[in-house]
Amino acid sequence: MRIVIQRVSKASVNINDTVKSSIGNGLLILLGIENSDNQEDIDWLCGKIARLRIFNDKNGIMNLSVKDIDGEILVVSQFTLHASTQKGNRPSYINAAKRHFAIPMYNKFVEKLNEEIDKPIQTGEFGAMMKVELVNDGPVTIIIDSKYRE
């Protein structure tokens, strides 16, 4: 799994000019699922997200987690995170998981993240054409791949 985490002061997902989900202070997570992902990837990533200290404390130092600030989370599926641009100018998405595998994994990810932060997770709609709006706070943007576990 590959994710992009953005610390936001607000974010929303619109589908067909209708707001599907919105959050205030918290994290926007773009989630890319590939064929080799498994429950271990989900568990590791969700734990990392819940404990990641990227919010400012009273001294302005990034020392607090999304749990510490009682922040919200919005998860949006993003198969293009697995784009390969090695050949030519048209990206290949061969490593991105197909719907029959990706949808259950996406749902498991959201459920596990909900358990980790003990708060409902807002979502986009898997496979829909979505317009994602955000105000990146900081800006802070972090990329994590469960296969590298940095």
mmCIF file of C-alpha atoms in Angstrom:
data_model
loop_
_atom_site.group_PDB
_atom_site.id
_atom_site.type_symbol
_atom_site.label_atom_id
_atom_site.label_comp_id
_atom_site.label_asym_id
_atom_site.label_seq_id
_atom_site.Cartn_x
_atom_site.Cartn_y
_atom_site.Cartn_z
ATOM 1 C CA MET A 1 0.000 0.000 0.000
ATOM 2 C CA ARG A 2 1.164 3.467 -0.781
ATOM 3 C CA ILE A 3 -0.310 6.512 0.893
ATOM 4 C CA VAL A 4 0.020 10.253 0.736
ATOM 5 C CA ILE A 5 -0.850 11.932 4.029
ATOM 6 C CA GLN A 6 -1.684 15.602 4.038
ATOM 7 C CA ARG A 7 -2.153 17.523 7.253
ATOM 8 C CA VAL A 8 -5.190 19.689 6.616
ATOM 9 C CA SER A 9 -7.250 22.358 8.296
ATOM 10 C CA LYS A 10 -10.157 21.216 6.107
ATOM 11 C CA ALA A 11 -10.823 18.800 3.261
ATOM 12 C CA SER A 12 -13.811 17.503 1.330
ATOM 13 C CA VAL A 13 -14.809 15.120 -1.444
ATOM 14 C CA ASN A 14 -17.415 16.118 -4.008
ATOM 15 C CA ILE A 15 -19.113 13.652 -6.359
ATOM 16 C CA ASN A 16 -21.458 15.015 -9.041
ATOM 17 C CA ASP A 17 -21.395 18.456 -7.373
ATOM 18 C CA THR A 18 -22.534 16.962 -4.054
ATOM 19 C CA VAL A 19 -20.396 16.871 -0.915
ATOM 20 C CA LYS A 20 -19.848 13.198 -0.019
ATOM 21 C CA SER A 21 -17.589 13.814 2.997
ATOM 22 C CA SER A 22 -15.808 16.655 4.718
ATOM 23 C CA ILE A 23 -13.492 17.101 7.685
ATOM 24 C CA GLY A 24 -11.935 19.900 9.678
ATOM 25 C CA ASN A 25 -8.528 19.721 11.328
ATOM 26 C CA GLY A 26 -6.893 16.364 10.635
ATOM 27 C CA LEU A 27 -5.533 14.171 7.853
ATOM 28 C CA LEU A 28 -6.430 13.632 4.213
ATOM 29 C CA ILE A 29 -5.118 10.222 3.181
ATOM 30 C CA LEU A 30 -4.828 9.199 -0.460
ATOM 31 C CA LEU A 31 -4.664 5.398 -0.523
ATOM 32 C CA GLY A 32 -3.237 3.296 -3.349
ATOM 33 C CA ILE A 33 -3.677 -0.470 -3.167
ATOM 34 C CA GLU A 34 -1.589 -2.932 -5.150
ATOM 35 C CA ASN A 35 -1.994 -6.639 -5.831
ATOM 36 C CA SER A 36 0.588 -7.774 -3.270
ATOM 37 C CA ASP A 37 -0.984 -5.913 -0.314
ATOM 38 C CA ASN A 38 -2.276 -7.860 2.689
ATOM 39 C CA GLN A 39 -3.624 -7.472 6.230
ATOM 40 C CA GLU A 40 -0.115 -6.962 7.586
ATOM 41 C CA ASP A 41 0.254 -3.878 5.358
ATOM 42 C CA ILE A 42 -3.073 -2.523 6.632
ATOM 43 C CA ASP A 43 -2.195 -3.112 10.290
ATOM 44 C CA TRP A 44 1.241 -1.530 9.990
ATOM 45 C CA LEU A 45 0.045 1.534 8.042
ATOM 46 C CA CYS A 46 -2.960 2.233 10.252
ATOM 47 C CA GLY A 47 -0.814 2.020 13.376
ATOM 48 C CA LYS A 48 1.759 4.334 11.810
ATOM 49 C CA ILE A 49 -0.915 6.857 10.797
ATOM 50 C CA ALA A 50 -2.512 6.897 14.260
ATOM 51 C CA ARG A 51 0.843 7.500 15.999
ATOM 52 C CA LEU A 52 2.525 9.775 13.438
ATOM 53 C CA ARG A 53 3.478 12.996 15.239
ATOM 54 C CA ILE A 54 2.928 15.689 12.620
ATOM 55 C CA PHE A 55 0.721 18.200 14.468
ATOM 56 C CA ASN A 56 2.148 21.141 16.371
ATOM 57 C CA ASP A 57 2.265 21.210 20.145
ATOM 58 C CA LYS A 58 1.902 24.445 22.143
ATOM 59 C CA ASN A 59 5.522 25.318 21.257
ATOM 60 C CA GLY A 60 4.937 24.962 17.513
ATOM 61 C CA ILE A 61 6.887 21.685 17.280
ATOM 62 C CA MET A 62 5.449 18.736 15.363
ATOM 63 C CA ASN A 63 5.025 16.499 18.376
ATOM 64 C CA LEU A 64 1.345 15.454 18.402
ATOM 65 C CA SER A 65 -0.582 12.731 16.572
ATOM 66 C CA VAL A 66 -4.031 12.923 15.004
ATOM 67 C CA LYS A 67 -5.275 11.066 18.096
ATOM 68 C CA ASP A 68 -3.644 13.601 20.412
ATOM 69 C CA ILE A 69 -5.461 16.511 18.758
ATOM 70 C CA ASP A 70 -8.753 14.592 18.358
ATOM 71 C CA GLY A 71 -8.424 15.207 14.615
ATOM 72 C CA GLU A 72 -10.511 13.829 11.795
ATOM 73 C CA ILE A 73 -9.454 11.610 8.885
ATOM 74 C CA LEU A 74 -10.678 11.485 5.294
ATOM 75 C CA VAL A 75 -9.541 8.488 3.184
ATOM 76 C CA VAL A 76 -9.745 8.656 -0.619
ATOM 77 C CA SER A 77 -8.847 5.765 -2.931
ATOM 78 C CA GLN A 78 -6.117 6.718 -5.409
ATOM 79 C CA PHE A 79 -5.000 3.992 -7.815
ATOM 80 C CA THR A 80 -2.747 6.467 -9.641
ATOM 81 C CA LEU A 81 -0.288 6.317 -6.717
ATOM 82 C CA HIS A 82 0.947 3.098 -8.336
ATOM 83 C CA ALA A 83 1.624 4.689 -11.716
ATOM 84 C CA SER A 84 4.728 3.467 -13.479
ATOM 85 C CA THR A 85 6.356 6.011 -15.779
ATOM 86 C CA GLN A 86 9.398 3.978 -16.800
ATOM 87 C CA LYS A 87 8.342 3.558 -20.428
ATOM 88 C CA GLY A 88 7.066 6.370 -22.609
ATOM 89 C CA ASN A 89 4.840 9.193 -21.483
ATOM 90 C CA ARG A 90 1.625 7.336 -20.687
ATOM 91 C CA PRO A 91 1.620 5.976 -17.114
ATOM 92 C CA SER A 92 0.951 2.285 -16.603
ATOM 93 C CA TYR A 93 -1.245 1.211 -13.710
ATOM 94 C CA ILE A 94 -0.497 -2.504 -13.957
ATOM 95 C CA ASN A 95 0.549 -2.667 -10.283
ATOM 96 C CA ALA A 96 -2.669 -1.080 -9.038
ATOM 97 C CA ALA A 97 -5.105 -3.676 -7.680
ATOM 98 C CA LYS A 98 -8.294 -4.448 -9.580
ATOM 99 C CA ARG A 99 -11.689 -3.648 -8.033
ATOM 100 C CA HIS A 100 -12.452 -7.190 -6.823
ATOM 101 C CA PHE A 101 -9.343 -7.091 -4.614
ATOM 102 C CA ALA A 102 -8.998 -3.365 -3.965
ATOM 103 C CA ILE A 103 -12.505 -2.641 -2.634
ATOM 104 C CA PRO A 104 -12.365 -5.182 0.224
ATOM 105 C CA MET A 105 -8.829 -4.025 1.090
ATOM 106 C CA TYR A 106 -9.950 -0.380 1.072
ATOM 107 C CA ASN A 107 -12.840 -1.241 3.396
ATOM 108 C CA LYS A 108 -10.535 -3.197 5.742
ATOM 109 C CA PHE A 109 -8.125 -0.251 5.809
ATOM 110 C CA VAL A 110 -10.915 2.165 6.789
ATOM 111 C CA GLU A 111 -12.212 -0.234 9.469
ATOM 112 C CA LYS A 112 -8.737 -0.732 10.967
ATOM 113 C CA LEU A 113 -8.009 2.994 10.961
ATOM 114 C CA ASN A 114 -11.333 3.579 12.712
ATOM 115 C CA GLU A 115 -10.253 1.100 15.411
ATOM 116 C CA GLU A 116 -6.851 2.782 15.765
ATOM 117 C CA ILE A 117 -8.169 6.295 16.322
ATOM 118 C CA ASP A 118 -11.530 5.295 17.813
ATOM 119 C CA LYS A 119 -13.344 7.815 15.652
ATOM 120 C CA PRO A 120 -15.411 7.481 12.457
ATOM 121 C CA ILE A 121 -13.365 7.783 9.267
ATOM 122 C CA GLN A 122 -14.774 9.842 6.404
ATOM 123 C CA THR A 123 -14.342 8.440 2.889
ATOM 124 C CA GLY A 124 -14.671 9.144 -0.769
ATOM 125 C CA GLU A 125 -16.382 6.631 -3.032
ATOM 126 C CA PHE A 126 -14.225 3.898 -4.505
ATOM 127 C CA GLY A 127 -14.041 4.188 -8.296
ATOM 128 C CA ALA A 128 -16.056 7.415 -8.525
ATOM 129 C CA MET A 129 -14.876 10.564 -10.263
ATOM 130 C CA MET A 130 -14.177 12.719 -7.231
ATOM 131 C CA LYS A 131 -13.181 16.317 -6.729
ATOM 132 C CA VAL A 132 -11.025 16.566 -3.642
ATOM 133 C CA GLU A 133 -10.562 19.956 -2.042
ATOM 134 C CA LEU A 134 -8.157 20.660 0.783
ATOM 135 C CA VAL A 135 -6.353 23.333 2.688
ATOM 136 C CA ASN A 136 -2.940 21.814 3.385
ATOM 137 C CA ASP A 137 -1.832 22.926 6.829
ATOM 138 C CA GLY A 138 1.847 23.793 6.997
ATOM 139 C CA PRO A 139 2.005 22.535 4.302
ATOM 140 C CA VAL A 140 2.759 19.041 5.549
ATOM 141 C CA THR A 141 2.666 16.156 3.051
ATOM 142 C CA ILE A 142 4.173 12.725 3.734
ATOM 143 C CA ILE A 143 4.428 9.659 1.487
ATOM 144 C CA ILE A 144 4.560 6.193 3.063
ATOM 145 C CA ASP A 145 4.835 2.819 1.316
ATOM 146 C CA SER A 146 4.123 -0.276 3.439
ATOM 147 C CA LYS A 147 6.636 -2.287 1.407
ATOM 148 C CA TYR A 148 9.554 -0.082 2.530
ATOM 149 C CA ARG A 149 8.520 0.568 6.146
ATOM 150 C CA GLU A 150 10.775 3.564 6.640
#
